[in-house]
GROMACS .gro file of C-alpha atoms in nm:
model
  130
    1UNK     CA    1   4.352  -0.858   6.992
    2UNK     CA    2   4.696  -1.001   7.078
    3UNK     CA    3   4.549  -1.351   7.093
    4UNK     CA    4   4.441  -1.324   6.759
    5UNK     CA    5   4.745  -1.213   6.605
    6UNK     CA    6   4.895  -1.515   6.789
    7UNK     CA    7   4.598  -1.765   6.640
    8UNK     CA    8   4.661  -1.653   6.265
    9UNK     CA    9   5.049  -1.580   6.307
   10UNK     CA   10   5.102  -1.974   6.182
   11UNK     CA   11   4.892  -1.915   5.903
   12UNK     CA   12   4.975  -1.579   5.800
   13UNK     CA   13   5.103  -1.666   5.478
   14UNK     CA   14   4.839  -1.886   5.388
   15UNK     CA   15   4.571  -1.600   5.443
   16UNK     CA   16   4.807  -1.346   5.262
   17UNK     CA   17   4.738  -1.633   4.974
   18UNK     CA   18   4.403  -1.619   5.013
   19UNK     CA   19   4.342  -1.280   4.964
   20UNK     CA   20   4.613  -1.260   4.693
   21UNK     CA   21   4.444  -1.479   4.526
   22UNK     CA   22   4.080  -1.325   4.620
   23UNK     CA   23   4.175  -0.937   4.510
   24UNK     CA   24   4.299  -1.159   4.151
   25UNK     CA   25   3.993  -1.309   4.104
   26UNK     CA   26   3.815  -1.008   4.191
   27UNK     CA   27   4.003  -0.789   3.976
   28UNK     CA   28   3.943  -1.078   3.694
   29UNK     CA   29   3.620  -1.086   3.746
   30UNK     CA   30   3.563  -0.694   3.700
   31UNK     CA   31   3.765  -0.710   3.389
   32UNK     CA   32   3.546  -0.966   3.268
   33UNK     CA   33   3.262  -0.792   3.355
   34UNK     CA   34   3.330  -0.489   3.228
   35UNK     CA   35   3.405  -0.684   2.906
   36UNK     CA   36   3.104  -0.837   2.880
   37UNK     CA   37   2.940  -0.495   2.957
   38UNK     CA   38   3.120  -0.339   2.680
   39UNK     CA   39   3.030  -0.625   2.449
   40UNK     CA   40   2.633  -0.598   2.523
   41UNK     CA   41   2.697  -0.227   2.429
   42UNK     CA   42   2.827  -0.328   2.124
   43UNK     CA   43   2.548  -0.538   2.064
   44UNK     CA   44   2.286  -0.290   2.142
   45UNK     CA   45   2.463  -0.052   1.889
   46UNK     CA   46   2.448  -0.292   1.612
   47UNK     CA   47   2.079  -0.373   1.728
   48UNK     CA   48   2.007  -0.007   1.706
   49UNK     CA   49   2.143   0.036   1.351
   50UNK     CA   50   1.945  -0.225   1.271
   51UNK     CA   51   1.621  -0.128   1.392
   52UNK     CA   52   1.706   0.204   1.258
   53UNK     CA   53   1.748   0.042   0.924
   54UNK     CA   54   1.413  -0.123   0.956
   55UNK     CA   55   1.217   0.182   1.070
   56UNK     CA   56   1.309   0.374   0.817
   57UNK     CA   57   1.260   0.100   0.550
   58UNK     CA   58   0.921   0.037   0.752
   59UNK     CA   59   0.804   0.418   0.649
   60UNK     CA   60   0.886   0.357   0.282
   61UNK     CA   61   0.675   0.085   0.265
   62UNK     CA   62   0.409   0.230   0.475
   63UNK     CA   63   0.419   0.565   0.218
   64UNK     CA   64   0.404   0.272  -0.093
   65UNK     CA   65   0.142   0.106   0.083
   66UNK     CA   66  -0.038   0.421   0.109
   67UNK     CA   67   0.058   0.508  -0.263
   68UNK     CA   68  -0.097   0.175  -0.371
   69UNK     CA   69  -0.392   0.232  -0.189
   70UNK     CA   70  -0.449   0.568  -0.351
   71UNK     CA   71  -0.416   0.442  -0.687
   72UNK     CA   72  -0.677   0.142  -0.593
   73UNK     CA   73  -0.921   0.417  -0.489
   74UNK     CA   74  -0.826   0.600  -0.793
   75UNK     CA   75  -0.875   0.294  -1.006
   76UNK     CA   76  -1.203   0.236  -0.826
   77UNK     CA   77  -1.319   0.590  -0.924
   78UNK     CA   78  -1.239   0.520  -1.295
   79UNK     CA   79  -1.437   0.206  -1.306
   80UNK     CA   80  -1.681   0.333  -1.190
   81UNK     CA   81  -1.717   0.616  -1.438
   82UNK     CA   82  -1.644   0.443  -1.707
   83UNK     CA   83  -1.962   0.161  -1.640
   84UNK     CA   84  -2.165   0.488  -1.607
   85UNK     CA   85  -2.043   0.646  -1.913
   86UNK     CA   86  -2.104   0.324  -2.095
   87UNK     CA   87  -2.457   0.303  -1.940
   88UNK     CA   88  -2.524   0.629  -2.102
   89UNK     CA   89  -2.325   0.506  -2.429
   90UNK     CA   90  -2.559   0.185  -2.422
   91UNK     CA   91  -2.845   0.390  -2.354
   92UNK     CA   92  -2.809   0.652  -2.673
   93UNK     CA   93  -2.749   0.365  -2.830
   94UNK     CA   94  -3.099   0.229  -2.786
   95UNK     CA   95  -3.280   0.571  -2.862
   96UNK     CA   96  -3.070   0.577  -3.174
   97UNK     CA   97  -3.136   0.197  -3.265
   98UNK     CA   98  -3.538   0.318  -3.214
   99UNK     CA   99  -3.514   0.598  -3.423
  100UNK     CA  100  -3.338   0.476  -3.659
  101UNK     CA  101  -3.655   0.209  -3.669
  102UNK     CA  102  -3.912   0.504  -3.679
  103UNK     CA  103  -3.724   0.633  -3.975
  104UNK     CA  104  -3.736   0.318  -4.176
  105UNK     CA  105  -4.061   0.269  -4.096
  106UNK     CA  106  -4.143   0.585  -4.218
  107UNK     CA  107  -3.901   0.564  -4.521
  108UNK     CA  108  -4.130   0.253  -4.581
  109UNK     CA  109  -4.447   0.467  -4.538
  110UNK     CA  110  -4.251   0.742  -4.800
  111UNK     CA  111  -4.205   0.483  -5.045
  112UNK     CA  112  -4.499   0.342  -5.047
  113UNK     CA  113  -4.678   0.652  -5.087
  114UNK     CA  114  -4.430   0.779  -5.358
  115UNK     CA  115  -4.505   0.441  -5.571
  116UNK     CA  116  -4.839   0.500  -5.563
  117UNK     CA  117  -4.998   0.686  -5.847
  118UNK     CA  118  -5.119   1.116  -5.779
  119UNK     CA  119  -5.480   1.157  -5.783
  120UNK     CA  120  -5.577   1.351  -6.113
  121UNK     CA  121  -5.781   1.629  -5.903
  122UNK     CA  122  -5.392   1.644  -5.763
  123UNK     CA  123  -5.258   1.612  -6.085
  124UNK     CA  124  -5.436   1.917  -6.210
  125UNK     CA  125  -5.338   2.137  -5.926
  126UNK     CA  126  -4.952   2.062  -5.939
  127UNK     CA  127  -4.999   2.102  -6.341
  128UNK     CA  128  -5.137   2.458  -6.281
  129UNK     CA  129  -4.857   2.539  -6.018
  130UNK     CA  130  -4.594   2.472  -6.268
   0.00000   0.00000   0.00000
């Protein structure tokens, strides 16, 4: 052991240096890593609040989107009523549109019948009614 306390006692000094100068780059290293560290925390913070942010504006539109889809279903529904209702409308319509054809046809028939002169034999009877 004595022989190599002899071989570093000229460079003693030199070594002290070295690891001087090691333990103050180690200690500046582990300052700038634990800055760095704390920075990355920082930025996983802000990342967090964030994706907070977006989650929770994510549900609105998730809750509109299912809104929206509701009221497309909804609007669906009411089409479709409404061409069935106006089937039906279109439908009365026709059956009114024919009778109101059998009743001219048989206002025309009425008319007709009423322009043409009474029988006397039916003359007579109405007379003796009265």
């Amino acid at each position: 052991m004595r022989w190599l306390l002899s071989l570093i006692a000229p460079f003693k000094s030199e070594l002290f240096a070295m690891v001087g100068v090691l333990a103050v780059c180690g200690i500046g290293a582990t300052i700038a890593g634990y800055l760095h560290i704390q920075r990355q925390n920082d930025q996983i913070a802000a990342k967090e609040v964030q994706i907070d942010g977006l989650v929770s504006a994510n549900k609105g539109w998730a809750a509109h989107a299912a809104e929206q889809n509701r009221l497309r279903d909804l609007e669906q529904r009411n089409v479709l009523l409404l061409e069935d209702k106006l089937a039906l409308i279109e439908a009365q319509n026709t059956a009114a549109a024919a009778q109101l054809k059998d009743l001219e046809t048989s206002n025309a028939e009425v008319r007709e019948l009423m322009a043409r002169r009474l029988p006397a034999d039916l003359r007579r009877l109405l007379e003796q009614q009265r």
